[in-house]
Amino acid sequence: MVDRIMPEPFRIKMVEPVTVPDRSQREKALEAGYFNMFGLRSADIYIDLLTDSGTGAMSKYQWAALMKGDEAYAGADSFYALKEAVKEVLGFDYVIPCHQGRATENVLFGTMAKAGDKIPFNMPFDTTRGHIFNVGAEPVDCVIDEAYQPELQHPFKGNVDPKKLEEAILTYGKDRIPLIMVTVTNNSGGGQPVSLENLREVSSIARKYGIPLFLDAARMAENAYFIKMREEACKGMTLAEILKAMMDCADGITCSAKKDPLVNIGGMLCCRTEEMYHRLLPRVILFEGFATYGGLAGRDLEALAVGLREMVDEQYMAHRVAQVKYLGDLLDEGGVPFVKPAGGHAIFIDAKAFLPHIPQKMYPADVLSIEIYREGAIRGIGLGALAFATEDENTGELILPKLELYRLAINRRTYTNCHMEYVAQSIIDVFRRRDSIRYGLVVDYAPPVKGLHHFLARLRPVQL
Ligand code: F0G
């Protein structure tokens, strides 16, 4: 059942015209981009749901704040504006700006982890895995088993299984575990939240073994909203209070500010102690910039400071999550299988269930990307074998991921509910003709770097 539509809590001040490319233009675009969604040009797309990262619309307050940007190399006012917003919204005393989320990962793992280390996670996202591999370490997935069952309803499918976590610590030994990390919400597992109760439990395990706990906090405010809606003990709390309580569990966070903090570029590392702050700074200076700007302009820091406060606006967040759910409800009515319940930032279609006749090693999630683009000039992204398959170290055999998902990420404050209806209709049309999709994909080229295949792969359809 589709719930009542929640109307947009904003009006449109400036429009960005988009056109619908005709079918022959779409075919040419697919060929030119080697059938990889990252190879398409924006001009060839009507609705672009490739990512919710850096693609949102800033508010008039953020645009106004850009004008206050202090571009001093060191000690800029804009850094202190950010520092104040971080303290107010998240409670951390130390913030290190970085140019985006993966830069914070480079700083964190490059500083804290070394070859042979293990990093227990609920689940890391692709660039996060990439950075862990890059230092010769490995992530250990400790998410609850329910996360791997797309149709199963569970309020907190992003939760860490505390037993798996303790087992990992005991198996590898705490000396090989420089930190524990939890992604909120869990992007790779369907944008699913982690409960406050679970975060507190993970935090106490981390403390018991003396291992720092970091959150990958890109979608922390969406996670806080789900806690407010679903966790009995938190019903009376404000979104802002819940977010602070989540942060209280952690020693630090990495954050792509291109998601919940509502900016087009930016990231930040936050931590509690001066000791940790000083440990992290040298790598920031090597790769990002001085400690008070970290690869961003002063104006970016100002927009981020405003975005951090806006992300905990209850009306904004209620609409955001409802819009994603609205798309999910429409797809559900059409029988399209997706990860239940709807995620905070995206709908993740279960490509294995949508195209069961295409073997996973022929990338059904990416076939779905192609077909949905063909149908509606809509761009989503496959997050399955192409992104997450690994090779057995000894045999070289392909290890396929448990989930084969196709993601429709909803940009913040950008598309209307009517756009969602068009997306749902196009996908339901593909679903109706799914049996006639009789091809899989092979990889003609992929970069020789572990974890980055899907970004640069050249794909070729082959008949089944
Ligand atoms: N962590 C999570 C959970 C992410 O989803 C991303 C990016 C990053 C870290 C890296 O941040 O892009 O600013 O460098 N996710 C995007 C996505 C790209 O489409 O989900 P970044």
Short mmCIF file of C-alpha atoms and ligand atoms in Angstrom, two decimals:
data_model
loop_
_atom_site.label_atom_id
_atom_site.label_comp_id
_atom_site.label_asym_id
_atom_site.label_seq_id
_atom_site.Cartn_x
_atom_site.Cartn_y
_atom_site.Cartn_z
CA MET A 1 0.00 0.00 0.00
CA VAL A 2 1.26 3.44 -0.91
CA ASP A 3 1.07 5.77 2.09
CA ARG A 4 -0.18 9.33 1.71
CA ILE A 5 2.33 11.37 -0.21
CA MET A 6 4.39 13.70 1.94
CA PRO A 7 4.78 16.92 -0.09
CA GLU A 8 8.15 18.58 -0.51
CA PRO A 9 8.93 20.94 2.43
CA PHE A 10 10.59 23.44 0.07
CA ARG A 11 9.80 25.37 -3.05
CA ILE A 12 11.97 25.63 -6.12
CA LYS A 13 13.93 28.85 -6.54
CA MET A 14 16.10 27.95 -9.51
CA VAL A 15 15.58 25.22 -12.07
CA GLU A 16 18.06 23.04 -13.87
CA PRO A 17 16.54 22.05 -17.23
CA VAL A 18 16.88 18.40 -18.21
CA THR A 19 15.79 16.72 -21.41
CA VAL A 20 14.76 13.17 -22.16
CA PRO A 21 17.12 11.64 -24.74
CA ASP A 22 15.34 9.57 -27.37
CA ARG A 23 15.92 5.85 -27.68
CA SER A 24 18.54 6.02 -30.42
CA GLN A 25 20.53 8.58 -28.39
CA ARG A 26 20.39 6.20 -25.40
CA GLU A 27 21.73 3.31 -27.50
CA LYS A 28 24.62 5.44 -28.75
CA ALA A 29 25.36 6.60 -25.23
CA LEU A 30 25.48 3.02 -23.93
CA GLU A 31 27.91 1.99 -26.67
CA ALA A 32 30.10 5.04 -26.15
CA GLY A 33 30.22 4.38 -22.39
CA TYR A 34 31.08 0.68 -22.77
CA PHE A 35 27.78 -0.27 -21.13
CA ASN A 36 29.07 1.06 -17.80
CA MET A 37 26.86 3.62 -16.06
CA PHE A 38 29.99 5.56 -15.01
CA GLY A 39 30.72 5.97 -18.72
CA LEU A 40 27.50 7.88 -19.50
CA ARG A 41 27.39 11.62 -19.91
CA SER A 42 24.95 13.55 -17.78
CA ALA A 43 23.49 15.13 -20.95
CA ASP A 44 22.27 11.67 -21.99
CA ILE A 45 20.29 11.12 -18.79
CA TYR A 46 16.82 12.26 -17.77
CA ILE A 47 16.81 11.23 -14.10
CA ASP A 48 20.21 10.58 -12.56
CA LEU A 49 20.09 8.33 -9.50
CA LEU A 50 23.68 7.09 -9.82
CA THR A 51 24.45 8.48 -6.40
CA ASP A 52 23.12 10.71 -3.65
CA SER A 53 26.67 11.97 -3.18
CA GLY A 54 27.30 15.64 -3.87
CA THR A 55 24.20 15.75 -6.08
CA GLY A 56 21.77 17.44 -3.68
CA ALA A 57 20.46 20.99 -3.84
CA MET A 58 21.89 23.46 -1.35
CA SER A 59 19.53 25.77 0.55
CA LYS A 60 19.49 29.53 0.14
CA TYR A 61 21.22 29.72 3.52
CA GLN A 62 24.08 27.59 2.24
CA TRP A 63 24.44 29.67 -0.92
CA ALA A 64 24.46 32.81 1.20
CA ALA A 65 27.10 31.29 3.48
CA LEU A 66 29.43 30.74 0.51
CA MET A 67 29.93 34.49 0.38
CA LYS A 68 31.38 34.46 3.90
CA GLY A 69 34.18 32.09 2.88
CA ASP A 70 37.51 33.11 4.44
CA GLU A 71 40.21 31.78 2.13
CA ALA A 72 43.14 32.20 4.52
CA TYR A 73 45.58 29.30 4.20
CA ALA A 74 45.76 28.75 7.94
CA GLY A 75 43.33 29.57 10.72
CA ALA A 76 40.50 30.79 8.48
CA ASP A 77 37.27 32.00 10.13
CA SER A 78 35.45 29.43 7.99
CA PHE A 79 37.34 26.60 9.71
CA TYR A 80 36.18 27.92 13.08
CA ALA A 81 32.59 28.17 11.78
CA LEU A 82 32.82 24.47 10.88
CA LYS A 83 34.44 23.56 14.17
CA GLU A 84 31.62 25.27 16.06
CA ALA A 85 28.93 23.47 13.99
CA VAL A 86 30.64 20.11 14.55
CA LYS A 87 30.78 20.68 18.29
CA GLU A 88 27.14 21.78 18.38
CA VAL A 89 25.66 19.05 16.15
CA LEU A 90 28.01 16.12 16.75
CA GLY A 91 29.80 16.90 20.00
CA PHE A 92 33.37 16.33 18.76
CA ASP A 93 36.12 18.72 19.85
CA TYR A 94 38.37 18.06 16.85
CA VAL A 95 37.54 18.26 13.16
CA ILE A 96 39.81 17.77 10.18
CA PRO A 97 38.33 18.93 6.88
CA CYS A 98 39.13 16.77 3.84
CA HIS A 99 38.10 17.10 0.23
CA GLN A 100 35.63 14.19 0.41
CA GLY A 101 34.87 10.94 2.21
CA ARG A 102 37.52 8.73 0.64
CA ALA A 103 40.17 11.27 1.58
CA THR A 104 39.20 10.80 5.22
CA GLU A 105 39.58 7.05 4.66
CA ASN A 106 43.05 7.55 3.20
CA VAL A 107 44.04 9.57 6.25
CA LEU A 108 42.47 7.19 8.77
CA PHE A 109 43.61 3.84 7.35
CA GLY A 110 46.92 5.20 6.10
CA THR A 111 47.68 6.38 9.63
CA MET A 112 46.17 3.64 11.78
CA ALA A 113 46.29 0.40 9.72
CA LYS A 114 49.09 -1.65 8.20
CA ALA A 115 49.52 -4.77 6.06
CA GLY A 116 48.01 -7.84 7.68
CA ASP A 117 45.57 -5.90 9.87
CA LYS A 118 41.87 -6.69 10.00
CA ILE A 119 39.13 -4.08 10.29
CA PRO A 120 35.84 -5.41 11.65
CA PHE A 121 32.85 -3.61 10.13
CA ASN A 122 29.16 -4.07 9.74
CA MET A 123 29.93 -3.62 6.02
CA PRO A 124 32.31 -1.16 4.34
CA PHE A 125 31.38 0.73 1.17
CA ASP A 126 33.43 0.33 -2.01
CA THR A 127 35.98 3.12 -1.58
CA THR A 128 36.33 2.23 2.09
CA ARG A 129 37.17 -1.36 1.19
CA GLY A 130 39.50 0.02 -1.48
CA HIS A 131 41.43 2.06 1.09
CA ILE A 132 41.64 -0.86 3.51
CA PHE A 133 43.03 -3.08 0.71
CA ASN A 134 45.35 -0.28 -0.32
CA VAL A 135 47.27 -0.52 2.97
CA GLY A 136 47.32 -4.33 2.76
CA ALA A 137 44.65 -4.80 5.43
CA GLU A 138 41.28 -6.50 5.11
CA PRO A 139 37.76 -5.71 6.26
CA VAL A 140 35.82 -8.35 8.18
CA ASP A 141 32.06 -8.19 7.67
CA CYS A 142 30.25 -8.58 10.99
CA VAL A 143 26.78 -7.47 9.95
CA ILE A 144 23.79 -9.49 11.21
CA ASP A 145 22.69 -12.39 8.96
CA GLU A 146 19.35 -10.68 8.27
CA ALA A 147 21.23 -8.15 6.12
CA TYR A 148 21.71 -10.81 3.48
CA GLN A 149 17.99 -11.57 3.09
CA PRO A 150 16.58 -8.83 0.86
CA GLU A 151 12.88 -9.59 1.37
CA LEU A 152 13.12 -9.92 5.14
CA GLN A 153 11.64 -7.03 7.14
CA HIS A 154 13.89 -5.99 10.02
CA PRO A 155 14.05 -2.52 11.59
CA PHE A 156 17.86 -2.42 11.89
CA LYS A 157 19.36 -4.55 9.17
CA GLY A 158 22.60 -2.57 9.40
CA ASN A 159 23.31 -3.82 12.93
CA VAL A 160 26.60 -5.43 13.85
CA ASP A 161 26.32 -8.98 15.16
CA PRO A 162 28.13 -8.65 18.51
CA LYS A 163 29.03 -12.34 18.48
CA LYS A 164 30.69 -12.07 15.07
CA LEU A 165 32.55 -8.98 16.28
CA GLU A 166 33.92 -10.62 19.41
CA GLU A 167 34.79 -13.72 17.42
CA ALA A 168 36.77 -11.60 14.94
CA ILE A 169 38.62 -9.89 17.80
CA LEU A 170 39.45 -13.22 19.43
CA THR A 171 40.40 -14.89 16.12
CA TYR A 172 42.74 -12.17 14.86
CA GLY A 173 43.83 -10.74 18.19
CA LYS A 174 43.39 -7.12 19.19
CA ASP A 175 46.92 -6.21 18.11
CA ARG A 176 45.95 -6.81 14.48
CA ILE A 177 42.76 -4.73 14.83
CA PRO A 178 43.67 -1.03 14.84
CA LEU A 179 40.03 0.04 14.83
CA ILE A 180 36.44 -1.14 14.54
CA MET A 181 34.14 0.64 12.14
CA VAL A 182 30.38 0.87 11.67
CA THR A 183 28.76 2.40 8.59
CA VAL A 184 25.58 4.36 9.39
CA THR A 185 23.41 3.75 7.46
CA ASN A 186 24.83 0.61 5.89
CA ASN A 187 25.11 1.63 2.24
CA SER A 188 26.40 -1.68 0.83
CA GLY A 189 23.61 -3.56 2.58
CA GLY A 190 20.70 -1.45 1.34
CA GLY A 191 20.94 1.86 3.21
CA GLN A 192 19.82 0.07 6.36
CA PRO A 193 20.15 1.67 9.80
CA VAL A 194 22.00 0.62 12.93
CA SER A 195 20.11 0.94 16.22
CA LEU A 196 21.37 3.06 19.09
CA GLU A 197 21.24 -0.02 21.29
CA ASN A 198 23.52 -1.84 18.86
CA LEU A 199 25.94 1.09 18.62
CA ARG A 200 26.15 1.15 22.42
CA GLU A 201 26.84 -2.57 22.52
CA VAL A 202 29.56 -2.31 19.87
CA SER A 203 31.03 0.62 21.75
CA SER A 204 31.22 -1.37 24.97
CA ILE A 205 32.90 -4.30 23.16
CA ALA A 206 35.39 -1.88 21.59
CA ARG A 207 36.13 -0.39 25.01
CA LYS A 208 36.48 -3.81 26.61
CA TYR A 209 39.31 -4.64 24.21
CA GLY A 210 40.75 -1.13 24.07
CA ILE A 211 40.12 -0.75 20.31
CA PRO A 212 38.97 2.63 18.94
CA LEU A 213 35.50 2.70 17.38
CA PHE A 214 34.92 4.87 14.32
CA LEU A 215 31.67 5.47 12.49
CA ASP A 216 31.47 5.98 8.75
CA ALA A 217 28.94 8.72 9.27
CA ALA A 218 28.05 9.76 5.71
CA ARG A 219 24.37 9.08 6.35
CA MET A 220 24.27 9.59 10.11
CA ALA A 221 21.16 11.83 10.16
CA GLU A 222 19.09 9.37 8.11
CA ASN A 223 20.22 6.69 10.55
CA ALA A 224 19.14 8.89 13.48
CA TYR A 225 15.72 9.37 11.89
CA PHE A 226 15.19 5.61 11.59
CA ILE A 227 16.14 5.26 15.26
CA LYS A 228 13.53 7.88 16.14
CA MET A 229 10.88 6.03 14.12
CA ARG A 230 11.77 2.48 15.12
CA GLU A 231 13.53 2.33 18.46
CA GLU A 232 11.04 2.40 21.33
CA ALA A 233 13.46 3.88 23.86
CA CYS A 234 14.20 6.88 21.58
CA LYS A 235 10.66 7.87 20.57
CA GLY A 236 10.60 10.98 22.75
CA MET A 237 14.00 12.26 21.64
CA THR A 238 14.62 14.86 18.93
CA LEU A 239 16.57 13.96 15.81
CA ALA A 240 19.41 16.16 17.05
CA GLU A 241 19.50 14.40 20.43
CA ILE A 242 19.57 10.96 18.82
CA LEU A 243 22.38 11.97 16.48
CA LYS A 244 24.44 13.21 19.43
CA ALA A 245 23.76 9.97 21.30
CA MET A 246 25.01 8.00 18.27
CA MET A 247 28.16 10.08 18.16
CA ASP A 248 28.72 9.58 21.89
CA CYS A 249 29.35 5.88 21.14
CA ALA A 250 32.36 6.60 18.92
CA ASP A 251 35.95 7.74 19.31
CA GLY A 252 35.75 9.36 15.92
CA ILE A 253 34.05 9.49 12.55
CA THR A 254 34.92 9.62 8.91
CA CYS A 255 32.31 11.49 6.93
CA SER A 256 31.63 12.18 3.32
CA ALA A 257 29.91 15.55 3.67
CA LYS A 258 28.46 15.04 0.18
CA LYS A 259 25.66 12.97 1.64
CA ASP A 260 23.70 13.94 4.76
CA PRO A 261 25.63 17.18 5.41
CA LEU A 262 24.16 18.52 2.15
CA VAL A 263 27.16 19.90 0.28
CA ASN A 264 28.39 19.25 -3.24
CA ILE A 265 31.95 18.62 -2.12
CA GLY A 266 33.58 18.01 1.25
CA GLY A 267 34.42 15.55 3.95
CA MET A 268 35.66 15.54 7.50
CA LEU A 269 37.31 13.42 10.14
CA CYS A 270 36.24 14.11 13.69
CA CYS A 271 37.74 12.80 16.90
CA ARG A 272 37.68 13.34 20.62
CA THR A 273 41.27 13.49 21.77
CA GLU A 274 44.14 15.78 20.99
CA GLU A 275 46.38 12.74 20.76
CA MET A 276 44.30 11.17 17.96
CA TYR A 277 44.02 14.55 16.23
CA HIS A 278 47.77 15.01 16.12
CA ARG A 279 48.32 11.46 15.01
CA LEU A 280 46.07 12.01 11.99
CA LEU A 281 47.28 15.46 10.94
CA PRO A 282 50.57 14.67 9.13
CA ARG A 283 48.81 12.58 6.49
CA VAL A 284 46.23 15.35 6.02
CA ILE A 285 49.01 17.78 5.26
CA LEU A 286 50.65 15.35 2.83
CA PHE A 287 47.52 14.50 0.86
CA GLU A 288 44.86 17.14 1.50
CA GLY A 289 46.10 20.50 2.65
CA PHE A 290 46.74 22.37 5.85
CA ALA A 291 44.84 21.23 8.94
CA THR A 292 42.31 24.07 8.78
CA TYR A 293 41.13 23.59 5.18
CA GLY A 294 42.02 20.02 4.13
CA GLY A 295 41.56 20.41 0.38
CA LEU A 296 38.46 22.58 0.59
CA ALA A 297 37.91 26.26 -0.06
CA GLY A 298 36.84 28.43 2.87
CA ARG A 299 33.44 28.83 1.20
CA ASP A 300 32.98 25.05 1.15
CA LEU A 301 33.59 24.95 4.90
CA GLU A 302 30.92 27.62 5.44
CA ALA A 303 28.33 25.73 3.36
CA LEU A 304 29.15 22.56 5.29
CA ALA A 305 28.69 24.28 8.65
CA VAL A 306 25.16 25.28 7.56
CA GLY A 307 24.43 21.85 6.04
CA LEU A 308 25.31 20.09 9.30
CA ARG A 309 22.59 22.04 11.07
CA GLU A 310 20.06 21.58 8.26
CA MET A 311 20.43 17.80 8.16
CA VAL A 312 18.81 17.49 11.59
CA ASP A 313 15.75 19.51 10.56
CA GLU A 314 12.93 17.09 11.37
CA GLN A 315 10.63 18.22 8.54
CA TYR A 316 13.34 17.94 5.94
CA MET A 317 14.33 14.48 7.08
CA ALA A 318 10.75 13.22 7.39
CA HIS A 319 10.16 14.15 3.75
CA ARG A 320 13.45 12.70 2.60
CA VAL A 321 12.85 9.27 4.09
CA ALA A 322 9.18 9.33 3.03
CA GLN A 323 10.16 10.09 -0.57
CA VAL A 324 12.45 7.06 -0.72
CA LYS A 325 9.70 4.95 0.84
CA TYR A 326 7.16 6.32 -1.68
CA LEU A 327 9.32 5.05 -4.53
CA GLY A 328 9.62 1.71 -2.72
CA ASP A 329 5.85 1.47 -2.21
CA LEU A 330 5.19 2.11 -5.90
CA LEU A 331 7.72 -0.55 -6.92
CA ASP A 332 6.22 -2.94 -4.41
CA GLU A 333 2.78 -2.50 -5.96
CA GLY A 334 4.32 -3.46 -9.29
CA GLY A 335 5.86 -6.60 -7.76
CA VAL A 336 9.47 -5.43 -8.14
CA PRO A 337 11.73 -7.18 -5.59
CA PHE A 338 13.93 -4.89 -3.49
CA VAL A 339 15.67 -4.81 -0.13
CA LYS A 340 13.01 -4.37 2.54
CA PRO A 341 12.40 -2.11 4.26
CA ALA A 342 13.25 0.83 1.97
CA GLY A 343 16.62 2.37 2.80
CA GLY A 344 17.28 5.93 3.93
CA HIS A 345 18.88 7.24 0.76
CA ALA A 346 18.06 4.66 -1.85
CA ILE A 347 16.03 1.73 -3.05
CA PHE A 348 18.14 -1.35 -3.71
CA ILE A 349 16.49 -3.69 -6.21
CA ASP A 350 17.33 -7.36 -5.77
CA ALA A 351 18.81 -8.14 -9.18
CA LYS A 352 19.09 -11.87 -8.47
CA ALA A 353 15.32 -12.03 -7.93
CA PHE A 354 14.54 -9.62 -10.79
CA LEU A 355 16.66 -11.48 -13.36
CA PRO A 356 17.02 -15.00 -11.91
CA HIS A 357 17.93 -16.47 -15.29
CA ILE A 358 21.18 -14.43 -15.54
CA PRO A 359 24.08 -16.06 -13.64
CA GLN A 360 25.61 -13.76 -11.02
CA LYS A 361 29.00 -13.99 -12.67
CA MET A 362 27.43 -12.30 -15.70
CA TYR A 363 26.49 -9.29 -13.59
CA PRO A 364 22.66 -9.16 -13.51
CA ALA A 365 22.69 -5.93 -11.45
CA ASP A 366 24.59 -4.23 -14.25
CA VAL A 367 22.29 -5.70 -16.90
CA LEU A 368 19.47 -4.11 -14.94
CA SER A 369 21.29 -0.75 -15.04
CA ILE A 370 21.41 -0.98 -18.81
CA GLU A 371 17.78 -2.00 -19.23
CA ILE A 372 16.43 0.68 -16.89
CA TYR A 373 18.49 3.28 -18.70
CA ARG A 374 17.16 1.98 -22.03
CA GLU A 375 13.61 2.16 -20.74
CA GLY A 376 13.49 5.55 -19.06
CA ALA A 377 16.86 7.29 -19.51
CA ILE A 378 17.24 6.73 -15.76
CA ARG A 379 20.69 6.04 -14.33
CA GLY A 380 21.09 3.84 -11.27
CA ILE A 381 24.07 1.65 -10.39
CA GLY A 382 24.80 -2.05 -10.00
CA LEU A 383 26.27 -2.97 -6.62
CA GLY A 384 26.88 -6.67 -6.98
CA ALA A 385 29.54 -8.96 -8.39
CA LEU A 386 31.16 -6.28 -10.55
CA ALA A 387 31.75 -4.05 -7.51
CA PHE A 388 32.29 -6.56 -4.75
CA ALA A 389 33.53 -9.93 -6.11
CA THR A 390 36.95 -10.95 -4.82
CA GLU A 391 39.40 -13.67 -5.75
CA ASP A 392 40.49 -16.49 -3.50
CA GLU A 393 44.11 -15.74 -2.60
CA ASN A 394 45.22 -19.34 -3.16
CA THR A 395 43.09 -20.65 -6.00
CA GLY A 396 42.32 -17.39 -7.84
CA GLU A 397 38.69 -18.49 -7.91
CA LEU A 398 36.03 -15.77 -8.06
CA ILE A 399 34.18 -15.29 -4.76
CA LEU A 400 30.81 -13.75 -5.50
CA PRO A 401 29.14 -11.43 -2.97
CA LYS A 402 25.97 -12.59 -1.26
CA LEU A 403 23.99 -9.62 -2.51
CA GLU A 404 23.50 -8.57 -6.11
CA LEU A 405 21.78 -5.20 -5.91
CA TYR A 406 20.86 -2.36 -8.23
CA ARG A 407 20.66 0.98 -6.45
CA LEU A 408 18.48 4.00 -7.14
CA ALA A 409 20.01 6.71 -4.93
CA ILE A 410 17.72 9.68 -4.34
CA ASN A 411 19.44 13.04 -4.52
CA ARG A 412 18.59 15.32 -1.62
CA ARG A 413 16.00 18.08 -2.26
CA THR A 414 16.42 17.60 -6.02
CA TYR A 415 13.69 15.46 -7.55
CA THR A 416 9.95 15.64 -6.88
CA ASN A 417 7.57 12.87 -5.97
CA CYS A 418 6.32 13.01 -9.58
CA HIS A 419 9.83 12.09 -10.73
CA MET A 420 9.59 9.10 -8.39
CA GLU A 421 6.37 8.02 -10.12
CA TYR A 422 8.07 8.16 -13.51
CA VAL A 423 11.00 6.10 -12.20
CA ALA A 424 8.69 3.49 -10.69
CA GLN A 425 6.63 3.22 -13.87
CA SER A 426 9.72 2.76 -16.06
CA ILE A 427 11.10 0.05 -13.78
CA ILE A 428 7.78 -1.76 -13.58
CA ASP A 429 7.74 -1.75 -17.41
CA VAL A 430 11.18 -3.41 -17.42
CA PHE A 431 9.98 -5.88 -14.80
CA ARG A 432 7.05 -6.89 -17.02
CA ARG A 433 9.40 -7.75 -19.87
CA ARG A 434 12.14 -9.26 -17.68
CA ASP A 435 11.94 -12.73 -19.27
CA SER A 436 12.89 -11.28 -22.65
CA ILE A 437 16.21 -9.91 -21.25
CA ARG A 438 18.43 -12.73 -22.42
CA TYR A 439 21.97 -11.48 -22.10
CA GLY A 440 24.71 -11.13 -19.52
CA LEU A 441 27.89 -9.06 -19.42
CA VAL A 442 31.56 -9.83 -19.76
CA VAL A 443 34.40 -7.55 -18.72
CA ASP A 444 36.69 -6.54 -21.59
CA TYR A 445 38.80 -4.29 -19.40
CA ALA A 446 39.07 -3.60 -15.68
CA PRO A 447 41.82 -1.70 -13.85
CA PRO A 448 44.35 -3.92 -12.08
CA VAL A 449 43.44 -2.47 -8.70
CA LYS A 450 41.54 -4.47 -6.16
CA GLY A 451 38.11 -3.07 -5.32
CA LEU A 452 37.83 -0.52 -8.14
CA HIS A 453 36.66 -2.64 -11.09
CA HIS A 454 33.16 -1.27 -11.44
CA PHE A 455 34.23 2.35 -11.80
CA LEU A 456 36.29 1.81 -14.91
CA ALA A 457 35.20 -1.54 -16.36
CA ARG A 458 34.42 -1.83 -20.05
CA LEU A 459 31.55 -4.23 -20.42
CA ARG A 460 30.16 -6.17 -23.36
CA PRO A 461 26.75 -7.83 -23.61
CA VAL A 462 26.77 -11.49 -24.64
CA GLN A 463 23.67 -13.52 -25.40
CA LEU A 464 22.76 -16.20 -22.87
N1 F0G B 1 31.41 5.92 2.97
C1 F0G B 1 30.19 5.64 2.50
C2 F0G B 1 29.21 4.89 3.34
C3 F0G B 1 29.86 6.06 1.20
O1 F0G B 1 28.65 5.78 0.74
C4 F0G B 1 30.81 6.77 0.44
C5 F0G B 1 30.50 7.23 -0.90
C6 F0G B 1 32.05 7.05 1.00
C7 F0G B 1 32.32 6.60 2.27
C8 F0G B 1 33.10 7.81 0.25
O2 F0G B 1 32.77 9.16 0.18
O3 F0G B 1 32.39 9.68 -2.23
O4 F0G B 1 32.81 11.48 -0.57
O5 F0G B 1 34.62 9.99 -1.26
N2 F0G B 1 29.52 6.85 -1.50
C9 F0G B 1 29.02 7.32 -2.76
C10 F0G B 1 27.84 6.51 -3.17
C11 F0G B 1 29.98 7.67 -3.81
O6 F0G B 1 27.45 6.61 -4.34
O7 F0G B 1 27.26 5.83 -2.34
P1 F0G B 1 33.18 10.12 -1.03
#
